[in-house]
Amino acid sequence: TRAKLGFDKPLHEQYFSYVVGLATLDLGNSLRSRTPAFELVMERMPATLELTIFAILFATLLAIPIGILSATRRGTPLDGGIMLFAMFGQSMPSFWLGIMLILVVGLWLRWLPISGQVPIIQPLLDGDFQTAITNFPDAIRHLILPGITLGVFSLARNARLVRSSMLEVLNQDYVTTAKAKGLARHTVIMRHAFRNSLIPFVTIIGLEFGFLLSGVVVTETVFSWPGVGRLVFNAINQRDIPVVQAAVVMFSLLFVLLNLIVDVVYTRLDPRIRLS
């Protein structure tokens, strides 16, 4: 095994081989299946992307209205209830939440499936659009429980971020001027305050993707989701180092790519950034 991994070579040769393999996306074969490590990761990546995208959409689409509602009802019992939910959401371990959802929603109520995956992205990549459309309803049912488990922490944190950002923007002079002109409250909030409050939120979305990718290891293991997270969990238990390395590199590349996209979106939201 040492010879196959190159551990019997001098350190400078090991490092050079690693850099060359990294540049060519070739970190060797799995010690268990003898399959190229990156090939194993790419086979599982569509399932992980489905789960991560669902969790981001779940957290984002709920956090924005909840945060705005909390900011515009500051000091009311509703605001207090939302902040209490956010506190519990950020302090709740994801594996515990996943197990509770499996017990209550999956086993007791039998509303949703508790394991497995129905693919959407892979048929789209293969050009089989009919299968993707056919799979969509059942795929969403399989995504709900693991998606909620993965996204609750992000939902709670993002709701607090939107609230604090909205409160800061609502105290700006241009918002006060808009109110003084007699504009409707809804217009002031959505047209003048909401867009400017999104700027710090967009920054967090880029970081959020990296956080969710790190969380898929636990979530995919709890729900037997056939993604990269579960692959990494099994590889760690089996000491399959090339697979773990390939997964870490792939997650890093995705994280960098998404942050580049966030920078582009930034310029659309704030013209001052585009001009500078």
PDB file of C-alpha atoms in Angstrom, residues 42-161:
ATOM      1  CA  MET A  42     -18.361  12.576  -9.833  1.00  0.00           C
ATOM      2  CA  GLU A  43     -20.782   9.625  -9.854  1.00  0.00           C
ATOM      3  CA  ARG A  44     -22.146  10.746  -6.474  1.00  0.00           C
ATOM      4  CA  MET A  45     -21.987  14.513  -7.074  1.00  0.00           C
ATOM      5  CA  PRO A  46     -25.419  14.924  -8.792  1.00  0.00           C
ATOM      6  CA  ALA A  47     -27.189  13.469  -5.739  1.00  0.00           C
ATOM      7  CA  THR A  48     -25.291  15.805  -3.395  1.00  0.00           C
ATOM      8  CA  LEU A  49     -26.022  18.831  -5.596  1.00  0.00           C
ATOM      9  CA  GLU A  50     -29.739  17.974  -5.573  1.00  0.00           C
ATOM     10  CA  LEU A  51     -29.773  17.886  -1.786  1.00  0.00           C
ATOM     11  CA  THR A  52     -27.653  21.025  -1.380  1.00  0.00           C
ATOM     12  CA  ILE A  53     -29.651  23.078  -3.893  1.00  0.00           C
ATOM     13  CA  PHE A  54     -32.914  22.015  -2.252  1.00  0.00           C
ATOM     14  CA  ALA A  55     -31.577  22.998   1.189  1.00  0.00           C
ATOM     15  CA  ILE A  56     -30.390  26.400  -0.091  1.00  0.00           C
ATOM     16  CA  LEU A  57     -33.747  27.094  -1.742  1.00  0.00           C
ATOM     17  CA  PHE A  58     -35.597  25.989   1.388  1.00  0.00           C
ATOM     18  CA  ALA A  59     -33.472  28.197   3.643  1.00  0.00           C
ATOM     19  CA  THR A  60     -33.431  31.225   1.326  1.00  0.00           C
ATOM     20  CA  LEU A  61     -37.069  31.301   0.244  1.00  0.00           C
ATOM     21  CA  LEU A  62     -38.252  31.079   3.850  1.00  0.00           C
ATOM     22  CA  ALA A  63     -35.560  33.214   5.502  1.00  0.00           C
ATOM     23  CA  ILE A  64     -36.253  36.317   3.387  1.00  0.00           C
ATOM     24  CA  PRO A  65     -39.981  36.726   4.189  1.00  0.00           C
ATOM     25  CA  ILE A  66     -39.462  35.630   7.807  1.00  0.00           C
ATOM     26  CA  GLY A  67     -36.627  38.140   8.278  1.00  0.00           C
ATOM     27  CA  ILE A  68     -38.596  40.975   6.666  1.00  0.00           C
ATOM     28  CA  LEU A  69     -41.668  40.158   8.755  1.00  0.00           C
ATOM     29  CA  SER A  70     -39.599  40.124  11.935  1.00  0.00           C
ATOM     30  CA  ALA A  71     -37.922  43.456  11.099  1.00  0.00           C
ATOM     31  CA  THR A  72     -41.171  45.219  10.252  1.00  0.00           C
ATOM     32  CA  ARG A  73     -42.804  43.857  13.445  1.00  0.00           C
ATOM     33  CA  ARG A  74     -39.872  44.608  15.715  1.00  0.00           C
ATOM     34  CA  GLY A  75     -40.656  44.335  19.425  1.00  0.00           C
ATOM     35  CA  THR A  76     -43.918  42.427  18.924  1.00  0.00           C
ATOM     36  CA  PRO A  77     -44.670  38.870  20.117  1.00  0.00           C
ATOM     37  CA  LEU A  78     -44.320  37.739  16.495  1.00  0.00           C
ATOM     38  CA  ASP A  79     -40.782  39.109  16.370  1.00  0.00           C
ATOM     39  CA  GLY A  80     -39.985  37.387  19.658  1.00  0.00           C
ATOM     40  CA  GLY A  81     -41.342  34.077  18.379  1.00  0.00           C
ATOM     41  CA  ILE A  82     -39.270  34.291  15.205  1.00  0.00           C
ATOM     42  CA  MET A  83     -36.113  35.061  17.174  1.00  0.00           C
ATOM     43  CA  LEU A  84     -36.854  32.132  19.502  1.00  0.00           C
ATOM     44  CA  PHE A  85     -37.217  29.836  16.490  1.00  0.00           C
ATOM     45  CA  ALA A  86     -33.945  31.172  15.075  1.00  0.00           C
ATOM     46  CA  MET A  87     -32.164  30.469  18.350  1.00  0.00           C
ATOM     47  CA  PHE A  88     -33.430  26.880  18.468  1.00  0.00           C
ATOM     48  CA  GLY A  89     -32.679  26.385  14.773  1.00  0.00           C
ATOM     49  CA  GLN A  90     -29.052  27.429  15.204  1.00  0.00           C
ATOM     50  CA  SER A  91     -28.495  25.373  18.356  1.00  0.00           C
ATOM     51  CA  MET A  92     -30.178  22.154  17.206  1.00  0.00           C
ATOM     52  CA  PRO A  93     -27.806  19.349  16.072  1.00  0.00           C
ATOM     53  CA  SER A  94     -28.641  18.330  12.508  1.00  0.00           C
ATOM     54  CA  PHE A  95     -28.313  14.597  13.202  1.00  0.00           C
ATOM     55  CA  TRP A  96     -30.821  14.854  16.075  1.00  0.00           C
ATOM     56  CA  LEU A  97     -33.286  16.806  13.929  1.00  0.00           C
ATOM     57  CA  GLY A  98     -32.914  14.235  11.163  1.00  0.00           C
ATOM     58  CA  ILE A  99     -33.601  11.341  13.521  1.00  0.00           C
ATOM     59  CA  MET A 100     -36.667  13.126  14.961  1.00  0.00           C
ATOM     60  CA  LEU A 101     -38.045  13.782  11.470  1.00  0.00           C
ATOM     61  CA  ILE A 102     -37.518  10.133  10.563  1.00  0.00           C
ATOM     62  CA  LEU A 103     -39.323   8.954  13.709  1.00  0.00           C
ATOM     63  CA  VAL A 104     -42.248  11.399  13.600  1.00  0.00           C
ATOM     64  CA  VAL A 105     -42.871  12.161   9.922  1.00  0.00           C
ATOM     65  CA  GLY A 106     -41.508   8.967   8.407  1.00  0.00           C
ATOM     66  CA  LEU A 107     -42.279   6.132  10.829  1.00  0.00           C
ATOM     67  CA  TRP A 108     -45.198   7.370  12.958  1.00  0.00           C
ATOM     68  CA  LEU A 109     -47.154   9.489  10.467  1.00  0.00           C
ATOM     69  CA  ARG A 110     -45.792   7.748   7.344  1.00  0.00           C
ATOM     70  CA  TRP A 111     -46.110  10.934   5.291  1.00  0.00           C
ATOM     71  CA  LEU A 112     -42.731  10.892   3.574  1.00  0.00           C
ATOM     72  CA  PRO A 113     -39.988   8.370   2.696  1.00  0.00           C
ATOM     73  CA  ILE A 114     -37.104   8.237   5.182  1.00  0.00           C
ATOM     74  CA  SER A 115     -34.269   7.041   2.936  1.00  0.00           C
ATOM     75  CA  GLY A 116     -33.119   6.716  -0.628  1.00  0.00           C
ATOM     76  CA  GLN A 117     -33.099   9.095  -3.583  1.00  0.00           C
ATOM     77  CA  VAL A 118     -34.907   9.502  -6.887  1.00  0.00           C
ATOM     78  CA  PRO A 119     -32.533  11.251  -9.332  1.00  0.00           C
ATOM     79  CA  ILE A 120     -33.310  14.475 -11.217  1.00  0.00           C
ATOM     80  CA  ILE A 121     -29.963  16.007 -12.161  1.00  0.00           C
ATOM     81  CA  GLN A 122     -28.428  12.804 -13.540  1.00  0.00           C
ATOM     82  CA  PRO A 123     -31.230  12.236 -16.103  1.00  0.00           C
ATOM     83  CA  LEU A 124     -30.897  15.895 -17.134  1.00  0.00           C
ATOM     84  CA  LEU A 125     -27.148  15.446 -17.637  1.00  0.00           C
ATOM     85  CA  ASP A 126     -27.859  12.324 -19.700  1.00  0.00           C
ATOM     86  CA  GLY A 127     -30.369  14.242 -21.839  1.00  0.00           C
ATOM     87  CA  ASP A 128     -33.284  12.112 -20.613  1.00  0.00           C
ATOM     88  CA  PHE A 129     -35.698  14.964 -19.885  1.00  0.00           C
ATOM     89  CA  GLN A 130     -38.758  12.715 -19.858  1.00  0.00           C
ATOM     90  CA  THR A 131     -37.341  10.649 -16.991  1.00  0.00           C
ATOM     91  CA  ALA A 132     -36.408  13.809 -15.077  1.00  0.00           C
ATOM     92  CA  ILE A 133     -39.967  15.150 -15.413  1.00  0.00           C
ATOM     93  CA  THR A 134     -41.459  11.793 -14.427  1.00  0.00           C
ATOM     94  CA  ASN A 135     -39.165  11.508 -11.400  1.00  0.00           C
ATOM     95  CA  PHE A 136     -39.740  15.076 -10.191  1.00  0.00           C
ATOM     96  CA  PRO A 137     -42.749  14.572  -7.824  1.00  0.00           C
ATOM     97  CA  ASP A 138     -41.271  11.490  -6.152  1.00  0.00           C
ATOM     98  CA  ALA A 139     -37.828  13.120  -6.034  1.00  0.00           C
ATOM     99  CA  ILE A 140     -39.223  16.101  -4.113  1.00  0.00           C
ATOM    100  CA  ARG A 141     -40.860  13.746  -1.598  1.00  0.00           C
ATOM    101  CA  HIS A 142     -37.500  12.072  -0.979  1.00  0.00           C
ATOM    102  CA  LEU A 143     -35.760  15.463  -0.706  1.00  0.00           C
ATOM    103  CA  ILE A 144     -38.034  17.068   1.888  1.00  0.00           C
ATOM    104  CA  LEU A 145     -36.788  15.401   5.087  1.00  0.00           C
ATOM    105  CA  PRO A 146     -33.028  15.488   4.368  1.00  0.00           C
ATOM    106  CA  GLY A 147     -33.383  18.952   2.808  1.00  0.00           C
ATOM    107  CA  ILE A 148     -35.078  20.341   5.924  1.00  0.00           C
ATOM    108  CA  THR A 149     -32.490  18.669   8.147  1.00  0.00           C
ATOM    109  CA  LEU A 150     -29.645  20.206   6.168  1.00  0.00           C
ATOM    110  CA  GLY A 151     -31.266  23.615   5.734  1.00  0.00           C
ATOM    111  CA  VAL A 152     -32.786  24.458   9.138  1.00  0.00           C
ATOM    112  CA  PHE A 153     -29.560  25.909  10.565  1.00  0.00           C
ATOM    113  CA  SER A 154     -29.124  28.079   7.469  1.00  0.00           C
ATOM    114  CA  LEU A 155     -32.774  29.135   7.614  1.00  0.00           C
ATOM    115  CA  ALA A 156     -32.432  30.298  11.209  1.00  0.00           C
ATOM    116  CA  ARG A 157     -29.165  32.148  10.616  1.00  0.00           C
ATOM    117  CA  ASN A 158     -30.320  33.753   7.377  1.00  0.00           C
ATOM    118  CA  ALA A 159     -33.583  34.917   8.940  1.00  0.00           C
ATOM    119  CA  ARG A 160     -31.614  36.717  11.653  1.00  0.00           C
ATOM    120  CA  LEU A 161     -29.283  38.202   9.052  1.00  0.00           C
TER     121      LEU A 161
END
